[in-house]
Amino acid sequence: MTRDKAAPPGIDLNVPSVARVYDYFLGGKDNFEVDRKVAEHALRITPDGPAAGQANRAFLRRVIRFLVTEAGIDQFLDLGSGLPTQGNVHEVATEHNPAARVVYVDNDPIVLTHGRALLAAEGTATVIQADVRAPQEILNDPDVRRFLDFDRPIGLLLFAILHHLGDDENPGAVAAELIDAMPSGSYVAISHFRDPGERDPEGSRKAREVERVFNESLGTGRWRTDEEILAFADGLTVLEPGLVPLAEWRPDPGAPAPQQTDTYHTFVGLLARKP
């Protein structure tokens, strides 16, 4: 595991990373003091931050299982994939279809280092270092083109990534460019921080406060309304149950009712199909 005193080349230990903050929330060890400080600051406002991270991973697993077993999807492009952790997309996908293929994309050098080491013997998955703000760079990457067949449906995974693009970075155009490149019959999964607005004034206040912390420390983070999030799926068919808190998206039969903590209604997800 990475230790603060032995960071890989190119890692600035004075600059926090979104991927490493998430890693800390998920109980990982691939994070540094600067990341832990940001995470702990956020936890003082929303102590259930780690639960939100776990809910996002559980949502990911249910979406991938549905796409492989019910929608017949066997190839995935996972943007902002974060650090390798238990229950990765390729692990869930190949459990149900050993031939499934996955390309992970992240802009953090540690993700590239650890991802390549983890996937060296897999053969069905690879990782590239790229920035979601440059969609064409990703779409035209040789590894992406080698692993994925753009003549067949693809699962485009935008888990916890679009909310790290500010309005000035035009996330709607980024999402549209990626979706436009997907073949007919492809699916798009999105999880996103939500500002519940007037329906939950206290939750909205906390969402704005956490947003302030993210922007002061990580330089990125935007809690959007339902309307703003649904706009990313414009022109697609959103599957039932629509845009909902992560735990409410097709929960496993018999799963215990989740505790509705502060982040329950401020972290939501959807799955949509491209006609």
PDB file of C-alpha atoms in Angstrom, residues 21-260:
ATOM      1  CA  VAL A  21     -10.407  11.174  -0.538  1.00  0.00           C
ATOM      2  CA  TYR A  22     -12.956   8.614  -1.770  1.00  0.00           C
ATOM      3  CA  ASP A  23     -10.421   5.886  -1.016  1.00  0.00           C
ATOM      4  CA  TYR A  24     -10.250   7.125   2.574  1.00  0.00           C
ATOM      5  CA  PHE A  25     -14.049   7.128   2.843  1.00  0.00           C
ATOM      6  CA  LEU A  26     -14.106   3.528   1.587  1.00  0.00           C
ATOM      7  CA  GLY A  27     -11.586   2.429   4.203  1.00  0.00           C
ATOM      8  CA  GLY A  28      -8.657   2.206   1.792  1.00  0.00           C
ATOM      9  CA  LYS A  29      -5.004   2.957   2.512  1.00  0.00           C
ATOM     10  CA  ASP A  30      -4.000   4.627  -0.749  1.00  0.00           C
ATOM     11  CA  ASN A  31      -4.323   8.167   0.593  1.00  0.00           C
ATOM     12  CA  PHE A  32      -2.100  10.790   2.180  1.00  0.00           C
ATOM     13  CA  GLU A  33      -2.325  13.195   5.084  1.00  0.00           C
ATOM     14  CA  VAL A  34      -3.529  16.011   2.834  1.00  0.00           C
ATOM     15  CA  ASP A  35      -6.405  13.797   1.612  1.00  0.00           C
ATOM     16  CA  ARG A  36      -7.331  12.702   5.130  1.00  0.00           C
ATOM     17  CA  LYS A  37      -7.485  16.322   6.305  1.00  0.00           C
ATOM     18  CA  VAL A  38      -9.972  17.177   3.555  1.00  0.00           C
ATOM     19  CA  ALA A  39     -12.025  14.066   4.312  1.00  0.00           C
ATOM     20  CA  GLU A  40     -12.071  14.731   8.050  1.00  0.00           C
ATOM     21  CA  HIS A  41     -13.117  18.338   7.467  1.00  0.00           C
ATOM     22  CA  ALA A  42     -16.032  17.118   5.360  1.00  0.00           C
ATOM     23  CA  LEU A  43     -16.898  14.500   7.989  1.00  0.00           C
ATOM     24  CA  ARG A  44     -17.342  17.192  10.616  1.00  0.00           C
ATOM     25  CA  ILE A  45     -20.232  18.508   8.513  1.00  0.00           C
ATOM     26  CA  THR A  46     -21.584  15.181   7.214  1.00  0.00           C
ATOM     27  CA  PRO A  47     -20.389  12.366   9.489  1.00  0.00           C
ATOM     28  CA  ASP A  48     -22.029   9.779   7.229  1.00  0.00           C
ATOM     29  CA  GLY A  49     -19.652  10.491   4.344  1.00  0.00           C
ATOM     30  CA  PRO A  50     -18.187   6.953   4.382  1.00  0.00           C
ATOM     31  CA  ALA A  51     -21.723   5.517   4.262  1.00  0.00           C
ATOM     32  CA  ALA A  52     -22.341   7.598   1.146  1.00  0.00           C
ATOM     33  CA  GLY A  53     -19.206   6.161  -0.443  1.00  0.00           C
ATOM     34  CA  GLN A  54     -20.329   2.634   0.375  1.00  0.00           C
ATOM     35  CA  ALA A  55     -23.804   3.362  -1.007  1.00  0.00           C
ATOM     36  CA  ASN A  56     -22.242   4.502  -4.275  1.00  0.00           C
ATOM     37  CA  ARG A  57     -20.225   1.275  -4.551  1.00  0.00           C
ATOM     38  CA  ALA A  58     -23.324  -0.809  -3.824  1.00  0.00           C
ATOM     39  CA  PHE A  59     -25.266   1.143  -6.469  1.00  0.00           C
ATOM     40  CA  LEU A  60     -22.444   0.462  -8.933  1.00  0.00           C
ATOM     41  CA  ARG A  61     -22.578  -3.268  -8.251  1.00  0.00           C
ATOM     42  CA  ARG A  62     -26.360  -3.456  -8.739  1.00  0.00           C
ATOM     43  CA  VAL A  63     -26.172  -1.451 -11.977  1.00  0.00           C
ATOM     44  CA  ILE A  64     -23.405  -3.619 -13.429  1.00  0.00           C
ATOM     45  CA  ARG A  65     -25.220  -6.809 -12.456  1.00  0.00           C
ATOM     46  CA  PHE A  66     -28.397  -5.566 -14.154  1.00  0.00           C
ATOM     47  CA  LEU A  67     -26.542  -4.474 -17.288  1.00  0.00           C
ATOM     48  CA  VAL A  68     -24.743  -7.805 -17.687  1.00  0.00           C
ATOM     49  CA  THR A  69     -27.499 -10.214 -16.692  1.00  0.00           C
ATOM     50  CA  GLU A  70     -30.620  -8.405 -17.942  1.00  0.00           C
ATOM     51  CA  ALA A  71     -29.501  -5.900 -20.587  1.00  0.00           C
ATOM     52  CA  GLY A  72     -26.816  -8.094 -22.173  1.00  0.00           C
ATOM     53  CA  ILE A  73     -24.067  -5.465 -21.921  1.00  0.00           C
ATOM     54  CA  ASP A  74     -20.575  -6.972 -21.929  1.00  0.00           C
ATOM     55  CA  GLN A  75     -18.328  -3.901 -22.328  1.00  0.00           C
ATOM     56  CA  PHE A  76     -17.936  -0.856 -20.122  1.00  0.00           C
ATOM     57  CA  LEU A  77     -16.239   2.536 -20.124  1.00  0.00           C
ATOM     58  CA  ASP A  78     -15.821   3.676 -16.507  1.00  0.00           C
ATOM     59  CA  LEU A  79     -14.879   7.353 -16.206  1.00  0.00           C
ATOM     60  CA  GLY A  80     -13.473   8.733 -12.974  1.00  0.00           C
ATOM     61  CA  SER A  81     -13.103   5.147 -11.805  1.00  0.00           C
ATOM     62  CA  GLY A  82     -11.034   6.012  -8.732  1.00  0.00           C
ATOM     63  CA  LEU A  83      -8.619   3.740  -6.930  1.00  0.00           C
ATOM     64  CA  PRO A  84      -8.946  -0.044  -7.193  1.00  0.00           C
ATOM     65  CA  THR A  85     -11.131  -1.380  -4.419  1.00  0.00           C
ATOM     66  CA  GLN A  86     -13.259  -4.426  -3.749  1.00  0.00           C
ATOM     67  CA  GLY A  87     -16.195  -4.820  -6.110  1.00  0.00           C
ATOM     68  CA  ASN A  88     -14.622  -3.144  -9.143  1.00  0.00           C
ATOM     69  CA  VAL A  89     -16.663  -3.076 -12.338  1.00  0.00           C
ATOM     70  CA  HIS A  90     -14.646  -5.846 -14.011  1.00  0.00           C
ATOM     71  CA  GLU A  91     -15.007  -8.093 -10.966  1.00  0.00           C
ATOM     72  CA  VAL A  92     -18.796  -7.765 -10.934  1.00  0.00           C
ATOM     73  CA  ALA A  93     -19.118  -7.986 -14.712  1.00  0.00           C
ATOM     74  CA  THR A  94     -16.897 -11.037 -15.217  1.00  0.00           C
ATOM     75  CA  GLU A  95     -18.627 -12.843 -12.345  1.00  0.00           C
ATOM     76  CA  HIS A  96     -21.691 -12.948 -14.593  1.00  0.00           C
ATOM     77  CA  ASN A  97     -19.961 -12.940 -17.987  1.00  0.00           C
ATOM     78  CA  PRO A  98     -16.275 -13.970 -18.080  1.00  0.00           C
ATOM     79  CA  ALA A  99     -15.910 -12.330 -21.502  1.00  0.00           C
ATOM     80  CA  ALA A 100     -16.905  -8.847 -20.261  1.00  0.00           C
ATOM     81  CA  ARG A 101     -14.384  -6.087 -20.955  1.00  0.00           C
ATOM     82  CA  VAL A 102     -13.786  -2.863 -19.030  1.00  0.00           C
ATOM     83  CA  VAL A 103     -11.754   0.293 -19.592  1.00  0.00           C
ATOM     84  CA  TYR A 104     -11.140   2.386 -16.481  1.00  0.00           C
ATOM     85  CA  VAL A 105     -10.343   6.085 -16.886  1.00  0.00           C
ATOM     86  CA  ASP A 106      -8.971   8.430 -14.221  1.00  0.00           C
ATOM     87  CA  ASN A 107      -6.675  11.455 -14.125  1.00  0.00           C
ATOM     88  CA  ASP A 108      -4.902  10.496 -10.878  1.00  0.00           C
ATOM     89  CA  PRO A 109      -1.425   8.956 -11.461  1.00  0.00           C
ATOM     90  CA  ILE A 110      -1.900   6.677  -8.445  1.00  0.00           C
ATOM     91  CA  VAL A 111      -4.984   5.158 -10.093  1.00  0.00           C
ATOM     92  CA  LEU A 112      -2.900   4.373 -13.167  1.00  0.00           C
ATOM     93  CA  THR A 113      -0.072   2.833 -11.109  1.00  0.00           C
ATOM     94  CA  HIS A 114      -2.271   0.692  -8.890  1.00  0.00           C
ATOM     95  CA  GLY A 115      -4.775  -0.119 -11.609  1.00  0.00           C
ATOM     96  CA  ARG A 116      -2.181  -1.457 -14.011  1.00  0.00           C
ATOM     97  CA  ALA A 117      -0.595  -3.553 -11.275  1.00  0.00           C
ATOM     98  CA  LEU A 118      -3.992  -4.959 -10.304  1.00  0.00           C
ATOM     99  CA  LEU A 119      -5.085  -5.660 -13.871  1.00  0.00           C
ATOM    100  CA  ALA A 120      -1.748  -6.950 -15.233  1.00  0.00           C
ATOM    101  CA  ALA A 121      -2.925 -10.564 -15.281  1.00  0.00           C
ATOM    102  CA  GLU A 122      -6.618  -9.950 -15.924  1.00  0.00           C
ATOM    103  CA  GLY A 123      -6.706  -9.488 -19.696  1.00  0.00           C
ATOM    104  CA  THR A 124     -10.329  -8.334 -19.671  1.00  0.00           C
ATOM    105  CA  ALA A 125      -9.742  -4.849 -18.223  1.00  0.00           C
ATOM    106  CA  THR A 126      -7.300  -1.976 -18.580  1.00  0.00           C
ATOM    107  CA  VAL A 127      -6.842   1.522 -17.192  1.00  0.00           C
ATOM    108  CA  ILE A 128      -5.831   4.748 -18.907  1.00  0.00           C
ATOM    109  CA  GLN A 129      -4.896   8.108 -17.440  1.00  0.00           C
ATOM    110  CA  ALA A 130      -7.045  10.817 -18.962  1.00  0.00           C
ATOM    111  CA  ASP A 131      -9.336  13.666 -17.967  1.00  0.00           C
ATOM    112  CA  VAL A 132     -13.095  13.518 -18.473  1.00  0.00           C
ATOM    113  CA  ARG A 133     -12.919  17.167 -19.560  1.00  0.00           C
ATOM    114  CA  ALA A 134     -11.278  15.937 -22.789  1.00  0.00           C
ATOM    115  CA  PRO A 135     -13.814  13.404 -24.116  1.00  0.00           C
ATOM    116  CA  GLN A 136     -12.234  13.007 -27.561  1.00  0.00           C
ATOM    117  CA  GLU A 137      -8.888  12.151 -25.971  1.00  0.00           C
ATOM    118  CA  ILE A 138     -10.619   9.296 -24.148  1.00  0.00           C
ATOM    119  CA  LEU A 139     -12.741   8.146 -27.068  1.00  0.00           C
ATOM    120  CA  ASN A 140      -9.773   8.043 -29.444  1.00  0.00           C
ATOM    121  CA  ASP A 141      -7.331   6.431 -27.026  1.00  0.00           C
ATOM    122  CA  PRO A 142      -5.792   3.295 -28.614  1.00  0.00           C
ATOM    123  CA  ASP A 143      -6.519   1.160 -25.535  1.00  0.00           C
ATOM    124  CA  VAL A 144     -10.141   2.274 -25.483  1.00  0.00           C
ATOM    125  CA  ARG A 145     -10.515   1.384 -29.156  1.00  0.00           C
ATOM    126  CA  ARG A 146      -8.691  -1.913 -28.684  1.00  0.00           C
ATOM    127  CA  PHE A 147     -10.815  -3.015 -25.713  1.00  0.00           C
ATOM    128  CA  LEU A 148     -14.226  -1.725 -26.745  1.00  0.00           C
ATOM    129  CA  ASP A 149     -16.252  -2.378 -29.891  1.00  0.00           C
ATOM    130  CA  PHE A 150     -18.106   0.814 -30.780  1.00  0.00           C
ATOM    131  CA  ASP A 151     -20.341  -1.104 -33.168  1.00  0.00           C
ATOM    132  CA  ARG A 152     -22.066  -2.746 -30.193  1.00  0.00           C
ATOM    133  CA  PRO A 153     -23.778  -1.293 -27.067  1.00  0.00           C
ATOM    134  CA  ILE A 154     -21.512  -0.050 -24.279  1.00  0.00           C
ATOM    135  CA  GLY A 155     -22.161   0.710 -20.631  1.00  0.00           C
ATOM    136  CA  LEU A 156     -20.966   4.287 -20.047  1.00  0.00           C
ATOM    137  CA  LEU A 157     -20.351   4.711 -16.334  1.00  0.00           C
ATOM    138  CA  LEU A 158     -20.346   8.203 -14.849  1.00  0.00           C
ATOM    139  CA  PHE A 159     -20.329   7.335 -11.170  1.00  0.00           C
ATOM    140  CA  ALA A 160     -19.502  10.309  -8.924  1.00  0.00           C
ATOM    141  CA  ILE A 161     -17.669  12.209 -11.653  1.00  0.00           C
ATOM    142  CA  LEU A 162     -19.941  14.882 -13.167  1.00  0.00           C
ATOM    143  CA  HIS A 163     -20.386  16.600  -9.802  1.00  0.00           C
ATOM    144  CA  HIS A 164     -16.643  17.303  -9.835  1.00  0.00           C
ATOM    145  CA  LEU A 165     -17.048  19.459 -12.935  1.00  0.00           C
ATOM    146  CA  GLY A 166     -18.006  23.054 -12.289  1.00  0.00           C
ATOM    147  CA  ASP A 167     -20.672  24.810 -14.334  1.00  0.00           C
ATOM    148  CA  ASP A 168     -17.918  26.777 -16.099  1.00  0.00           C
ATOM    149  CA  GLU A 169     -16.504  23.461 -17.382  1.00  0.00           C
ATOM    150  CA  ASN A 170     -19.770  22.701 -19.180  1.00  0.00           C
ATOM    151  CA  PRO A 171     -20.395  19.193 -17.831  1.00  0.00           C
ATOM    152  CA  GLY A 172     -23.536  18.936 -19.958  1.00  0.00           C
ATOM    153  CA  ALA A 173     -21.462  19.235 -23.128  1.00  0.00           C
ATOM    154  CA  VAL A 174     -18.913  16.727 -21.778  1.00  0.00           C
ATOM    155  CA  ALA A 175     -21.647  14.181 -21.038  1.00  0.00           C
ATOM    156  CA  ALA A 176     -23.345  14.810 -24.380  1.00  0.00           C
ATOM    157  CA  GLU A 177     -20.100  14.288 -26.305  1.00  0.00           C
ATOM    158  CA  LEU A 178     -19.480  10.978 -24.563  1.00  0.00           C
ATOM    159  CA  ILE A 179     -23.071   9.807 -24.969  1.00  0.00           C
ATOM    160  CA  ASP A 180     -23.144  10.823 -28.647  1.00  0.00           C
ATOM    161  CA  ALA A 181     -20.199   8.484 -29.269  1.00  0.00           C
ATOM    162  CA  MET A 182     -22.012   5.511 -27.744  1.00  0.00           C
ATOM    163  CA  PRO A 183     -23.810   3.104 -30.107  1.00  0.00           C
ATOM    164  CA  SER A 184     -27.586   2.735 -30.087  1.00  0.00           C
ATOM    165  CA  GLY A 185     -28.701   0.452 -27.258  1.00  0.00           C
ATOM    166  CA  SER A 186     -25.964   1.645 -24.922  1.00  0.00           C
ATOM    167  CA  TYR A 187     -26.669   2.503 -21.288  1.00  0.00           C
ATOM    168  CA  VAL A 188     -25.514   5.465 -19.194  1.00  0.00           C
ATOM    169  CA  ALA A 189     -25.247   5.234 -15.404  1.00  0.00           C
ATOM    170  CA  ILE A 190     -24.884   8.405 -13.348  1.00  0.00           C
ATOM    171  CA  SER A 191     -24.457   9.027  -9.645  1.00  0.00           C
ATOM    172  CA  HIS A 192     -24.305  12.634  -8.516  1.00  0.00           C
ATOM    173  CA  PHE A 193     -24.403  14.847  -5.426  1.00  0.00           C
ATOM    174  CA  ARG A 194     -27.825  16.481  -5.098  1.00  0.00           C
ATOM    175  CA  ASP A 195     -29.040  19.694  -3.557  1.00  0.00           C
ATOM    176  CA  PRO A 196     -32.606  18.824  -2.459  1.00  0.00           C
ATOM    177  CA  GLY A 197     -33.595  22.487  -2.438  1.00  0.00           C
ATOM    178  CA  GLU A 198     -36.865  23.610  -0.860  1.00  0.00           C
ATOM    179  CA  ARG A 199     -38.106  20.039  -0.282  1.00  0.00           C
ATOM    180  CA  ASP A 200     -35.440  19.699   2.439  1.00  0.00           C
ATOM    181  CA  PRO A 201     -34.127  23.120   3.549  1.00  0.00           C
ATOM    182  CA  GLU A 202     -31.780  21.719   6.217  1.00  0.00           C
ATOM    183  CA  GLY A 203     -30.398  19.101   3.828  1.00  0.00           C
ATOM    184  CA  SER A 204     -29.937  21.810   1.228  1.00  0.00           C
ATOM    185  CA  ARG A 205     -28.049  23.982   3.724  1.00  0.00           C
ATOM    186  CA  LYS A 206     -25.690  21.114   4.583  1.00  0.00           C
ATOM    187  CA  ALA A 207     -25.218  20.314   0.890  1.00  0.00           C
ATOM    188  CA  ARG A 208     -24.134  23.896   0.215  1.00  0.00           C
ATOM    189  CA  GLU A 209     -21.781  23.842   3.204  1.00  0.00           C
ATOM    190  CA  VAL A 210     -20.101  20.614   2.063  1.00  0.00           C
ATOM    191  CA  GLU A 211     -19.920  22.070  -1.446  1.00  0.00           C
ATOM    192  CA  ARG A 212     -18.067  25.063   0.005  1.00  0.00           C
ATOM    193  CA  VAL A 213     -15.566  22.767   1.771  1.00  0.00           C
ATOM    194  CA  PHE A 214     -14.943  20.772  -1.408  1.00  0.00           C
ATOM    195  CA  ASN A 215     -14.341  23.900  -3.436  1.00  0.00           C
ATOM    196  CA  GLU A 216     -12.009  25.387  -0.851  1.00  0.00           C
ATOM    197  CA  SER A 217      -9.929  22.221  -0.439  1.00  0.00           C
ATOM    198  CA  LEU A 218     -10.291  20.053  -3.568  1.00  0.00           C
ATOM    199  CA  GLY A 219     -11.157  22.837  -5.954  1.00  0.00           C
ATOM    200  CA  THR A 220     -14.091  20.904  -7.342  1.00  0.00           C
ATOM    201  CA  GLY A 221     -17.592  19.877  -6.319  1.00  0.00           C
ATOM    202  CA  ARG A 222     -21.105  20.859  -7.339  1.00  0.00           C
ATOM    203  CA  TRP A 223     -24.352  19.721  -5.687  1.00  0.00           C
ATOM    204  CA  ARG A 224     -27.035  19.983  -8.408  1.00  0.00           C
ATOM    205  CA  THR A 225     -30.822  19.896  -8.448  1.00  0.00           C
ATOM    206  CA  ASP A 226     -32.848  17.004  -9.856  1.00  0.00           C
ATOM    207  CA  GLU A 227     -33.545  19.014 -12.995  1.00  0.00           C
ATOM    208  CA  GLU A 228     -29.857  19.711 -13.548  1.00  0.00           C
ATOM    209  CA  ILE A 229     -28.896  16.066 -13.051  1.00  0.00           C
ATOM    210  CA  LEU A 230     -31.673  14.743 -15.300  1.00  0.00           C
ATOM    211  CA  ALA A 231     -30.493  17.122 -18.017  1.00  0.00           C
ATOM    212  CA  PHE A 232     -27.383  14.940 -18.408  1.00  0.00           C
ATOM    213  CA  ALA A 233     -29.687  12.150 -19.603  1.00  0.00           C
ATOM    214  CA  ASP A 234     -31.614  14.341 -22.025  1.00  0.00           C
ATOM    215  CA  GLY A 235     -32.733  12.299 -25.035  1.00  0.00           C
ATOM    216  CA  LEU A 236     -32.264   9.002 -23.203  1.00  0.00           C
ATOM    217  CA  THR A 237     -34.870   6.695 -21.685  1.00  0.00           C
ATOM    218  CA  VAL A 238     -34.429   6.746 -17.905  1.00  0.00           C
ATOM    219  CA  LEU A 239     -35.206   3.330 -16.437  1.00  0.00           C
ATOM    220  CA  GLU A 240     -37.407   2.855 -13.398  1.00  0.00           C
ATOM    221  CA  PRO A 241     -37.277   3.923 -10.617  1.00  0.00           C
ATOM    222  CA  GLY A 242     -35.780   7.071 -12.151  1.00  0.00           C
ATOM    223  CA  LEU A 243     -33.459   9.467 -10.316  1.00  0.00           C
ATOM    224  CA  VAL A 244     -33.502   8.323  -6.688  1.00  0.00           C
ATOM    225  CA  PRO A 245     -31.312   8.094  -3.585  1.00  0.00           C
ATOM    226  CA  LEU A 246     -28.704   5.434  -4.326  1.00  0.00           C
ATOM    227  CA  ALA A 247     -30.103   2.849  -1.915  1.00  0.00           C
ATOM    228  CA  GLU A 248     -33.518   3.095  -3.588  1.00  0.00           C
ATOM    229  CA  TRP A 249     -32.295   2.071  -7.042  1.00  0.00           C
ATOM    230  CA  ARG A 250     -33.511  -1.528  -7.394  1.00  0.00           C
ATOM    231  CA  PRO A 251     -32.371  -2.694  -3.957  1.00  0.00           C
ATOM    232  CA  ASP A 252     -31.578  -6.355  -3.476  1.00  0.00           C
ATOM    233  CA  PRO A 253     -34.580  -8.417  -2.327  1.00  0.00           C
ATOM    234  CA  GLY A 254     -34.634  -8.669   1.433  1.00  0.00           C
ATOM    235  CA  ALA A 255     -32.044  -5.930   1.894  1.00  0.00           C
ATOM    236  CA  PRO A 256     -32.532  -4.068   5.196  1.00  0.00           C
ATOM    237  CA  ALA A 257     -33.975  -0.595   4.937  1.00  0.00           C
ATOM    238  CA  PRO A 258     -31.075   1.874   4.850  1.00  0.00           C
ATOM    239  CA  GLN A 259     -30.683   4.476   7.546  1.00  0.00           C
ATOM    240  CA  GLN A 260     -31.755   7.835   6.127  1.00  0.00           C
TER     241      GLN A 260
END
